[in-house]
XYZ file of C-alpha atoms in Angstrom:
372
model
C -111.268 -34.446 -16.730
C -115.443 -35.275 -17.071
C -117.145 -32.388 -17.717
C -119.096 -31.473 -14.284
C -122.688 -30.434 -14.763
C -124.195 -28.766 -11.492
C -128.329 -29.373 -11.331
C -130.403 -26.758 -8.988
C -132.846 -29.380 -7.836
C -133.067 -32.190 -6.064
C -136.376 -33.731 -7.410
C -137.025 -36.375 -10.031
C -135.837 -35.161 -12.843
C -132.061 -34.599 -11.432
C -132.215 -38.079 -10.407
C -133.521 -39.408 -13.964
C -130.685 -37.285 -15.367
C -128.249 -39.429 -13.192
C -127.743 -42.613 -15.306
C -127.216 -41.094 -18.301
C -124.716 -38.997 -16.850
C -123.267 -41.952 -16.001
C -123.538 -43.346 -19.414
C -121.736 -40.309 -20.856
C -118.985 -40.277 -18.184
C -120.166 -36.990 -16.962
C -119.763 -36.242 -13.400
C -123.624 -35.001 -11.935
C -123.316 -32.715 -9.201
C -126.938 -31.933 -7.320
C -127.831 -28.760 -4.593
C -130.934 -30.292 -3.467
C -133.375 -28.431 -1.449
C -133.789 -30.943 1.382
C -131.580 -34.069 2.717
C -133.287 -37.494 1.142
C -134.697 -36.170 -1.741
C -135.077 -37.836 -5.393
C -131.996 -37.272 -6.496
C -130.258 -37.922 -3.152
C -127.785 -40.198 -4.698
C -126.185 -37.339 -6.644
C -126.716 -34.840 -4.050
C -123.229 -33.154 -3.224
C -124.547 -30.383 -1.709
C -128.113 -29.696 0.658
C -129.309 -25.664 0.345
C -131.274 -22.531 -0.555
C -131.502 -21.962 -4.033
C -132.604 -18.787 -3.663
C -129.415 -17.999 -1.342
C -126.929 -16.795 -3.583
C -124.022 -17.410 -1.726
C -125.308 -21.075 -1.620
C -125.467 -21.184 -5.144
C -122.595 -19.333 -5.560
C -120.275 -22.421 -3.578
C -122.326 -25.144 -5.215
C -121.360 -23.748 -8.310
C -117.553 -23.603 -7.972
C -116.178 -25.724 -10.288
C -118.897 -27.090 -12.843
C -118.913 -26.406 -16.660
C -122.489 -26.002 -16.400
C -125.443 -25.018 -14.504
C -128.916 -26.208 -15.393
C -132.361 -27.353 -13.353
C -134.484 -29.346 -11.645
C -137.198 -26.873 -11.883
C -137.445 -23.087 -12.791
C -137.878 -21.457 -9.439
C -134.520 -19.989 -9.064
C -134.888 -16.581 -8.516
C -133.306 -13.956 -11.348
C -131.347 -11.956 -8.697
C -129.255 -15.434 -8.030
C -129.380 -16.306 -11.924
C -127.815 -12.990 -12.796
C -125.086 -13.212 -10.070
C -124.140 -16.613 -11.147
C -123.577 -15.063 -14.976
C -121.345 -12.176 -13.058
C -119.058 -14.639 -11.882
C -118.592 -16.439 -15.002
C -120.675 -19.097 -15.288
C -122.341 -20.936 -17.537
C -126.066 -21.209 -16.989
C -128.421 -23.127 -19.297
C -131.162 -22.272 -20.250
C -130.619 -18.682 -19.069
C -131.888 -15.961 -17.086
C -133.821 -14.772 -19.993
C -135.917 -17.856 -21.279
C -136.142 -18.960 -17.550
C -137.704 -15.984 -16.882
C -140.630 -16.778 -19.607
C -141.087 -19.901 -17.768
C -141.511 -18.532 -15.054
C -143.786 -15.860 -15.034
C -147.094 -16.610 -16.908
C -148.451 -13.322 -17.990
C -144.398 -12.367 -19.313
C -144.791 -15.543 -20.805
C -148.008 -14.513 -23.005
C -146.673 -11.580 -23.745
C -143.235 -12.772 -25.652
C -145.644 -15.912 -27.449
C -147.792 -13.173 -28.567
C -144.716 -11.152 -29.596
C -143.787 -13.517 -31.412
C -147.020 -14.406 -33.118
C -147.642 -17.514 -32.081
C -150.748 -18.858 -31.487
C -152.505 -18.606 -27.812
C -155.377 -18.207 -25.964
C -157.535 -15.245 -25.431
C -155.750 -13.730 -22.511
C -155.788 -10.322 -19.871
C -153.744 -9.353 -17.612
C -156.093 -8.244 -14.853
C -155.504 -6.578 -11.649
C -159.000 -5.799 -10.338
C -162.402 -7.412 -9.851
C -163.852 -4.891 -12.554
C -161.133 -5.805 -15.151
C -161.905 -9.869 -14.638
C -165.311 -9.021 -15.171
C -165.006 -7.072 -18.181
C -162.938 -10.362 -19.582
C -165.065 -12.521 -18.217
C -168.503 -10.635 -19.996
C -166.390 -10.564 -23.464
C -165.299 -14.287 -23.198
C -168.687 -16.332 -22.794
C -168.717 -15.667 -18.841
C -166.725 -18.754 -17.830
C -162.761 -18.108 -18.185
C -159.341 -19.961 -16.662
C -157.277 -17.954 -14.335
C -154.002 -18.415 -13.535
C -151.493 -17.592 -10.635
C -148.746 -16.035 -12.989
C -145.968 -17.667 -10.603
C -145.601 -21.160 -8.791
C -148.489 -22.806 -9.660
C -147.955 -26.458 -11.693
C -149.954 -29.669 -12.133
C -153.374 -28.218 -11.734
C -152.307 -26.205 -9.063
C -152.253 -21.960 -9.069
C -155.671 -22.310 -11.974
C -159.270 -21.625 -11.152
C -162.092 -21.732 -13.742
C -164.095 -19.025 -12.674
C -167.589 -17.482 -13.619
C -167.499 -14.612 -11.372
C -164.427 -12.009 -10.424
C -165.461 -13.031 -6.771
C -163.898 -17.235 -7.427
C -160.676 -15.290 -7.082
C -161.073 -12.565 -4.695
C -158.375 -14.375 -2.322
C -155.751 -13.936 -5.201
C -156.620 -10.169 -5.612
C -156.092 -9.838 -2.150
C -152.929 -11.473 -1.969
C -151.595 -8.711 -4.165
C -150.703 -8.874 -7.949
C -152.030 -9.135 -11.474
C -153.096 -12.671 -12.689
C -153.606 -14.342 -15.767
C -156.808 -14.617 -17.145
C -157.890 -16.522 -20.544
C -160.464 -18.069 -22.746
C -161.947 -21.520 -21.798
C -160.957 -23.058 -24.728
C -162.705 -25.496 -26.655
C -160.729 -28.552 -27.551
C -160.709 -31.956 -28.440
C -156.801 -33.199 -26.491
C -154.103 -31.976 -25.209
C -150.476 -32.420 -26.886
C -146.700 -31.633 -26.157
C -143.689 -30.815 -28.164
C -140.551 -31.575 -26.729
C -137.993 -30.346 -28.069
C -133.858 -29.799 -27.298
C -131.490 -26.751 -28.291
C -127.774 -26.053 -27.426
C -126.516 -23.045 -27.574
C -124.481 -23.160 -30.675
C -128.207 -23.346 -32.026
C -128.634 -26.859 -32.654
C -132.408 -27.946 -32.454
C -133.917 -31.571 -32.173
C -137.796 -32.262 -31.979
C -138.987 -35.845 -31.076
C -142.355 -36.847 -32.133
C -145.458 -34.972 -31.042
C -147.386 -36.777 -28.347
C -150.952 -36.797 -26.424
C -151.131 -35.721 -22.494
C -153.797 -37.229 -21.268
C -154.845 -35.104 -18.080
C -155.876 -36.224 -14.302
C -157.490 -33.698 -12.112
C -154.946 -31.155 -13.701
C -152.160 -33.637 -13.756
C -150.642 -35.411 -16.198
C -151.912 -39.228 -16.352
C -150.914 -40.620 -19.420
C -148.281 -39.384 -22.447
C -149.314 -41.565 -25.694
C -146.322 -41.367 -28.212
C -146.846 -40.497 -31.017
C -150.226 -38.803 -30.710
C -152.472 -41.373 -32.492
C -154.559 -39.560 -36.131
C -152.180 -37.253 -36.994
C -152.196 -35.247 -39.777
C -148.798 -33.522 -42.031
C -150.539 -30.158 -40.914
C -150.836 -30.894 -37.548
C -147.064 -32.321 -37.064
C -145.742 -29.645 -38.982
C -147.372 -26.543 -36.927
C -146.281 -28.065 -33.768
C -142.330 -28.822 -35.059
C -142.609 -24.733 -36.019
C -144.033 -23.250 -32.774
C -140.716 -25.481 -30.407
C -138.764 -24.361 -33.217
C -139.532 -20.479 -33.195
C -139.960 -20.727 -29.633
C -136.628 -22.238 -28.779
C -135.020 -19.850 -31.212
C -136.052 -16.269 -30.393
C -136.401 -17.032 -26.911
C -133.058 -18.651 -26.755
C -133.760 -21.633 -24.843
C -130.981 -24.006 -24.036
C -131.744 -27.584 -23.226
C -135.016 -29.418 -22.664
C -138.028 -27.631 -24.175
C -141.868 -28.688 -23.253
C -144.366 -26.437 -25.555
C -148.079 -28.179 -24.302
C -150.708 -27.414 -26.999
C -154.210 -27.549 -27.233
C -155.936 -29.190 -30.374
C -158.909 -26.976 -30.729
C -162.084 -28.398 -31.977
C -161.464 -26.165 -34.797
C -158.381 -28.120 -36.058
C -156.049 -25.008 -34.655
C -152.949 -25.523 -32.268
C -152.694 -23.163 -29.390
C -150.000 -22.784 -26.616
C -150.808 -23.847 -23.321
C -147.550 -23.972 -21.281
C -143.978 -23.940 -21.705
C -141.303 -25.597 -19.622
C -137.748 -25.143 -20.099
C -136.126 -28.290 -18.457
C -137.169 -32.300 -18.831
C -140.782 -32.980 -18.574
C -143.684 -35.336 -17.658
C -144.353 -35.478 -21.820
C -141.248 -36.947 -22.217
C -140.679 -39.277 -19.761
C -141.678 -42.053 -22.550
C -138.499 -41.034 -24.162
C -136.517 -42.696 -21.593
C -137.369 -46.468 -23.015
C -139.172 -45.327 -26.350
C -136.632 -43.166 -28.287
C -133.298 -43.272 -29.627
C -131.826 -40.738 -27.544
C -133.888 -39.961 -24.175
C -134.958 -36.239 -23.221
C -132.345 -36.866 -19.893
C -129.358 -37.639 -22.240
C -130.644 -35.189 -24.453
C -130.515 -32.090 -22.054
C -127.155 -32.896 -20.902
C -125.600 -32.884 -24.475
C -127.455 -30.235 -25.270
C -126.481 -27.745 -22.087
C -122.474 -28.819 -22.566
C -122.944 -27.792 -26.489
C -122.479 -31.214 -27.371
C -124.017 -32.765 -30.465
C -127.786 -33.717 -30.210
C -129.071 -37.257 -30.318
C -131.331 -39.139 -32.964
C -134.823 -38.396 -31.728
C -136.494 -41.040 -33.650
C -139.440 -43.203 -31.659
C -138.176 -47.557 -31.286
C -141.183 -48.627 -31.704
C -144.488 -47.458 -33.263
C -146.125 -46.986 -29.805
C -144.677 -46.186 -26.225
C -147.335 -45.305 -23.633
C -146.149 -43.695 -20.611
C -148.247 -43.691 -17.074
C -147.573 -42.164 -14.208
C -147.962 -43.500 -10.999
C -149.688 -41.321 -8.656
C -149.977 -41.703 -5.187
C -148.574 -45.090 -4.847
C -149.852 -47.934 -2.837
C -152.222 -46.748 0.516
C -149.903 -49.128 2.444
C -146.372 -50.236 2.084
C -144.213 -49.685 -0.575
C -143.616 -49.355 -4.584
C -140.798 -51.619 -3.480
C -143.188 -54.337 -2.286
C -145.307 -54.408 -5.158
C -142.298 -55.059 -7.392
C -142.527 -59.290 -7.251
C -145.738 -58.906 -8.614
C -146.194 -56.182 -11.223
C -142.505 -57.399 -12.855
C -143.995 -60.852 -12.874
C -147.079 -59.579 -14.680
C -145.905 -56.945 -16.838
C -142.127 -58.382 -18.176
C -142.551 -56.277 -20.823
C -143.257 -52.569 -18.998
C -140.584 -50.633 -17.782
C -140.523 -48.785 -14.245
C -139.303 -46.027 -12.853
C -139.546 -45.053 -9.504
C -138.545 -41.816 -8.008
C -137.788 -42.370 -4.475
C -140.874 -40.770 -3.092
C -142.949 -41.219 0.346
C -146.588 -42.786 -0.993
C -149.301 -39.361 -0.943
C -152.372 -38.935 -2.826
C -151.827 -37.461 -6.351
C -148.103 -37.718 -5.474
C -146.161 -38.299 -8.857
C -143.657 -40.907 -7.240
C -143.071 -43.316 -10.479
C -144.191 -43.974 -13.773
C -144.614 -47.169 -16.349
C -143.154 -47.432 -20.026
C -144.455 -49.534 -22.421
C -143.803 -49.969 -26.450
C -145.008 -52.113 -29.280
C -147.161 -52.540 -32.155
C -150.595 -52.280 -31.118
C -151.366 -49.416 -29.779
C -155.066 -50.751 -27.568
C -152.493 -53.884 -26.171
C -149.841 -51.388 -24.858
C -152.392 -49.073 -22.991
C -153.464 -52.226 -21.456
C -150.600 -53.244 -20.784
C -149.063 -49.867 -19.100
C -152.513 -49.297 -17.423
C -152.013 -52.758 -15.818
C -148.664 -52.407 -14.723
C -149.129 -48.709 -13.332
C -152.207 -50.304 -11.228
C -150.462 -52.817 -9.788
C -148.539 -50.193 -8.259
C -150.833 -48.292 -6.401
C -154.422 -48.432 -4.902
């Protein structure tokens, strides 16, 4: 018998996870949240996944449970250990991901480098943080929020008086100073096996990742080597299993600092998919079934990722296929299935090579072609 992997999640990451399940003869099983989504092709079941009796059934069966996304609630994640089964990466390290200010709190636990940071439940304790931190600070929703969304830089406790009403503490942190943004990815099975690929540069869009350069170009041994330690300690003492996604800031200072974790595939590593050895999707499935981790190593000296956002203003990716495959035969594309909406992710653009300036412009011109 395949081993059965069951994926809470029906977005584009299940689906990007389906061809290498293929690959590795494992049989994919989806709950997706709504009929017609990404991964629709996997989909075996359509649900709540924060119903635990609908996680519960969708569960029957598998060797493994793992995600889309980290939004299932603990209450369901700790029922699903009750009965038995296998959940990856666990309630614990999800919950980390999930909850901002419990996420600064382990990191700084754990002595890793972050942020300035409050939690702050009032008006008069943003302003106090705000009056010790230069005036202008981010704050953060400490739940939901992703891709720009959930974060407010604010100058006044009065930018965020909706959140205060709306109940809760929130995040608040320095404005930090820095010169790019980078990403770790990293994998870990739970026998403790740990694989890093190389560390790349997010380039941002309106709070949304735009373009993943890999590896991050002028990079020093120090640099490298602090970011391969922080995935590293992170995955280990929080016991992450799976895909990890540590996104740092390079201050102007030459310091690293921890922006975000995610604990599943991510947007920094979708170049993986055409531009390493063994891709993050492969990756997270050996590593949640315990198997032995792929080679990490880059193919080429450069892979540019971009992602496609939005899509065309009329018609279809589909449409615009003839003519960006005739003009990029190099690039490769992924699509995701996805209606056309502004600042929509619904594809993105691989490219690899030698020269680093000739594959931007050759990603950039294939992503383009794409949308309007």
């Amino acid at each position: 018998m395949p081993p059965i992997v069951g994926v809470i999640g029906g977005g584009q990451l299940a689906r990007m996870m389906i061809p290498r399940a293929i690959e590795l003869g494992i049989e994919l099983r989806v709950l997706a949240e709504s009929e017609g989504m990404s991964a629709s092709l996997a989909a075996t079941a359509v649900g709540d996944y924060t119903d635990a009796a609908v996680v519960l059934e969708f569960a029957r069966g598998v060797d493994v449970i793992t995600f889309d996304h980290e939004h299932v609630p603990q209450n369901v994640l700790a029922q699903l250990i009750d009965a038995g089964v296998a959940v990856h990466p666990g309630p614990a390290p999800l919950a980390v991901a999930q909850d901002k200010i419990l996420m600064r709190q382990e990191l700084t636990r754990l002595g890793l480098p972050v942020p300035e940071w409050a939690s702050v439940s009032t008006a008069a304790e943003l302003d106090t943080f705000l009056a010790a931190n230069g005036g202008r600070v981010i704050v953060k929703t400490p739940r939901g929020g992703y891709d720009g969304k959930g974060v407010r830089v604010v100058s006044a406790s009065s930018d965020v008086a909706d959140w205060f009403e709306a109940g809760g503490p929130l995040l608040a942190e320095e404005l930090v100073s820095f010169t790019r943004e980078l990403a770790q990815l990293a994998a870990r099975s739970p026998s403790g096996e740990v694989a890093l690929w190389p560390l790349v540069e997010s380039i941002q869009q309106d709070g949304v990742c735009a373009e993943v350069i890999a590896p991050a170009p002028s990079l020093t041994a120090a640099l490298t080597d602090a970011a391969a330690t922080i995935a590293r300690t992170v995955a280990d003492e929080l016991g992450v299993t799976g895909v990890l996604a540590v996104e740092l800031f390079e201050t102007s200072d030459g310091r690293l600092l921890i922006n975000e974790l995610a604990m599943r595939p991510h947007n920094s590593g979708h170049w993986t998919m055409d531009g390493a050895i063994t891709s993050q999707f492969e990756q997270h499935l050996r590593a949640v079934l315990d198997l032995p981790l792929g080679a990490t190593a880059a193919r080429s000296p450069w892979t540019v990722m971009i992602n496609v956002l939005g899509g065309p203003t009329s018609g279809s990716i589909a449409d615009r296929y003839p003519a960006a495959l005739a003009n990029q035969p190099t690039a490769k594309f992924h699509e995701y299935g996805k209606a056309p909406r502004p600042g929509r992710k619904v594809g993105h653009v691989n490219v690899s090579g030698a020269d680093l300036d000739d594959v931007v412009y050759r990603a950039r011109a294939a992503a383009a072609i794409l949308k309007d």
